[in-house]
Coordinates of C-alpha atoms in Angstrom, one line a residue:
X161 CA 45.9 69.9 84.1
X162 CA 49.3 71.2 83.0
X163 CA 50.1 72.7 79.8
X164 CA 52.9 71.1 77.9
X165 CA 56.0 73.4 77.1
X166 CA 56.7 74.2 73.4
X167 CA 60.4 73.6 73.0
X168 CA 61.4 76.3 72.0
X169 CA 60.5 77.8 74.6
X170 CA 62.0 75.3 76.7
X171 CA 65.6 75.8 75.2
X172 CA 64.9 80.0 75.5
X173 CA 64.7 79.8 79.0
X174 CA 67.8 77.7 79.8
X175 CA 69.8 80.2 77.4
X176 CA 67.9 82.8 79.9
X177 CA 69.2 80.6 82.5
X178 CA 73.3 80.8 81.3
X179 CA 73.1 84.8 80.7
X180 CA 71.4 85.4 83.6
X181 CA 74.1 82.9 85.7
X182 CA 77.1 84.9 84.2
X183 CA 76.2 88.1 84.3
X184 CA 75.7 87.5 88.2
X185 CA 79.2 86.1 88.2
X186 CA 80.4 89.2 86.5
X187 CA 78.6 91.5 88.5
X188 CA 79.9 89.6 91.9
X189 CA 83.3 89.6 90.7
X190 CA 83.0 93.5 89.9
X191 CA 81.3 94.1 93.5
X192 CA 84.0 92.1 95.0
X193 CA 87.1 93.8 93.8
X194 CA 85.3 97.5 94.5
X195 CA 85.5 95.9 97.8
X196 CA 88.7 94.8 98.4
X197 CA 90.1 98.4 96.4
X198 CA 87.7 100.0 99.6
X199 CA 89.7 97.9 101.7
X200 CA 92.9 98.5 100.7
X201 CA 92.0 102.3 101.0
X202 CA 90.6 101.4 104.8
X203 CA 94.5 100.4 105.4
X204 CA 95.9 103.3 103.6
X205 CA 93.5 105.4 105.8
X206 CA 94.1 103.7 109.5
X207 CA 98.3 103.8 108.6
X208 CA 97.7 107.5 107.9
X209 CA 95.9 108.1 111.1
X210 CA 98.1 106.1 112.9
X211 CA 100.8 108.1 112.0
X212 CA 99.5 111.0 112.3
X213 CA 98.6 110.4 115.5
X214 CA 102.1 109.7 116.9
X215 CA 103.1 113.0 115.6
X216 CA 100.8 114.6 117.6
X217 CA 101.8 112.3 120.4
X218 CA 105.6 112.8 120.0
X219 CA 105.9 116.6 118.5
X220 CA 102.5 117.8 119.9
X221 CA 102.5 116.2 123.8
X222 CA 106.4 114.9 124.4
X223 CA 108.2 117.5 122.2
X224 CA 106.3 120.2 123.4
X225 CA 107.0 119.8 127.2
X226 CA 110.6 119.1 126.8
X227 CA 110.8 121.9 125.2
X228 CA 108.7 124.2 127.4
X229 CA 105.7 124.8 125.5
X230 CA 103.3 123.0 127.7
X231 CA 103.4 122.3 131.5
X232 CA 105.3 119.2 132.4
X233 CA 102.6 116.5 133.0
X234 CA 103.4 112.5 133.4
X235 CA 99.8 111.6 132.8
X236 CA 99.6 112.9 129.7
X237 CA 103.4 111.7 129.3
X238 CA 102.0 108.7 130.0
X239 CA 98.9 108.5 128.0
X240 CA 101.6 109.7 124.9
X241 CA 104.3 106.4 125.6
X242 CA 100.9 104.3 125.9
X243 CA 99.6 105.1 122.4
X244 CA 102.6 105.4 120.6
X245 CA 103.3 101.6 122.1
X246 CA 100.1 100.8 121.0
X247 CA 100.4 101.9 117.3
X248 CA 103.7 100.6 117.2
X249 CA 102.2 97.3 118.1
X250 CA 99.7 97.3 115.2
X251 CA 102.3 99.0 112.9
X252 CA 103.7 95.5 111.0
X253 CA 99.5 95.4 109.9
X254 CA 99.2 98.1 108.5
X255 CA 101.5 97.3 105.8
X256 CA 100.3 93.9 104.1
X257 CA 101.4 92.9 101.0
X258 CA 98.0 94.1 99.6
X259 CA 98.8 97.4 99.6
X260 CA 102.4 97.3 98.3
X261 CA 102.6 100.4 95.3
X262 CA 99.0 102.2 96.5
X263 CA 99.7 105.4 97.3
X264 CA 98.0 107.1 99.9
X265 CA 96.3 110.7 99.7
X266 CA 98.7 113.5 101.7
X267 CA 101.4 114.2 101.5
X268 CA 103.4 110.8 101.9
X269 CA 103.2 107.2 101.0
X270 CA 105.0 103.9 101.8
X271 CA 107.9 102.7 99.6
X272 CA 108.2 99.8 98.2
X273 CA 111.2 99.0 100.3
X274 CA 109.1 98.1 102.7
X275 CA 108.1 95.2 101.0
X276 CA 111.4 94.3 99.2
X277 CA 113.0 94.7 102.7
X278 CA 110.7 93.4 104.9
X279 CA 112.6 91.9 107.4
X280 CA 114.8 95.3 107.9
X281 CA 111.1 97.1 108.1
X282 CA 110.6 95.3 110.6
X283 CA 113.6 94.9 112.9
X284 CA 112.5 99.1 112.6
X285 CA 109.4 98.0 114.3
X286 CA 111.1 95.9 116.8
X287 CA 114.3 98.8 117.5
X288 CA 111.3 101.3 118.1
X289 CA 109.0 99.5 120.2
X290 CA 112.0 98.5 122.5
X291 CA 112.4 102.6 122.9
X292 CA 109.1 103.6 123.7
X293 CA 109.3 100.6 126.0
X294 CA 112.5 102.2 127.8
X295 CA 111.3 105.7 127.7
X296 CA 108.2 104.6 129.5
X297 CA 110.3 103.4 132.2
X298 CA 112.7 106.0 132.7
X299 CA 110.8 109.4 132.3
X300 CA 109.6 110.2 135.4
X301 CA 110.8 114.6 135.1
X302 CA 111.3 117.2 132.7
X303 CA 115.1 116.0 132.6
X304 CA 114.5 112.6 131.7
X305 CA 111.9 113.8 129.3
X306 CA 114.4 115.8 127.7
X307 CA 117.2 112.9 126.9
X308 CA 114.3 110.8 125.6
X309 CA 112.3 112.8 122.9
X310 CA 115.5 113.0 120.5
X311 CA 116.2 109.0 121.3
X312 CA 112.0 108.4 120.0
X313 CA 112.3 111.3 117.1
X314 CA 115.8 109.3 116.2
X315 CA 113.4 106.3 115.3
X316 CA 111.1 107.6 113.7
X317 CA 113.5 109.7 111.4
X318 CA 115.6 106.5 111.1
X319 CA 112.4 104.5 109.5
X320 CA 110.9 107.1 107.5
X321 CA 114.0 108.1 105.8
X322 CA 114.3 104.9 104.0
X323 CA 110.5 103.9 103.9
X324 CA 108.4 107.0 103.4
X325 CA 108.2 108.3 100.0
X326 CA 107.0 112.4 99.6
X327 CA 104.0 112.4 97.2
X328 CA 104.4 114.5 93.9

């Protein structure tokens, strides 16, 4: 035998029902954009390393041997070129449109010229892939070395003058 619902209870619960509906809504929409401001940061984050790491892969590996401070060695030479062609690969994604104006923690962050001129950002990316593509062909000694760690330091001066701003 089933008890009959009092109406007013009836219309309590599907008032429960439309609170209950829209503060889910509100609570996924809040969960959802802490995700997508974590996400952004993840970009921030892998641009940073990825810079960071050619640094160490140009100034720390290639600088260094051409100018003497470490033994002359093509495999790391070539273990260098081959990341630094890899994050140059990957470096047009680490700037979506998403993260246009967030600046990043340390000491420099992307300008907004990067955006505004995107297709000169990325004729950057194109001029310095093409480099680390001839350097990895022609240096096979310490001389060859030598004429090619200013031509790579040339592009990455040439791109961060105009789209790397300090941080304050």
């Amino acid at each position: 035998m089933q008890r009959a619902t009092p109406l007013f209870h009836k219309a309590v619960s599907q008032g429960e029902n439309k609170l209950m509906k829209r503060v889910f809504v509100t609570v996924t929409a809040i969960l959802l954009g802490i995700g997508g401001v974590s996400a952004q940061q993840d970009i921030l984050s892998q641009r940073q390393t990825a810079m960071k790491e050619n640094g160490r892969n140009l100034g720390g590996v290639l600088g260094a041997m051409a100018k003497g401070e470490k033994p002359y060695d093509q495999a790391a030479i070539d273990a260098a070129l081959a990341k630094l062609a890899d994050n140059a690969k990957a470096m047009s994604g680490h700037f979506p449109d998403s993260t246009k104006g967030l600046k990043a923690e340390g000491k420099y962050s992307a300008s907004p010229k990067i955006w505004d001129s995107r297709a000169d950002f990325e004729s950057h990316i194109a001029s310095y892939s093409k480099a680390i593509s001839e350097v990895k062909a022609s240096v096979k000694d310490i001389d060859t070395l030598k004429a090619a760690v200013p031509v790579l330091g040339k592009q990455c001066s040439g791109c961060h003058e105009t789209y790397r701003l300090q941080n304050s």
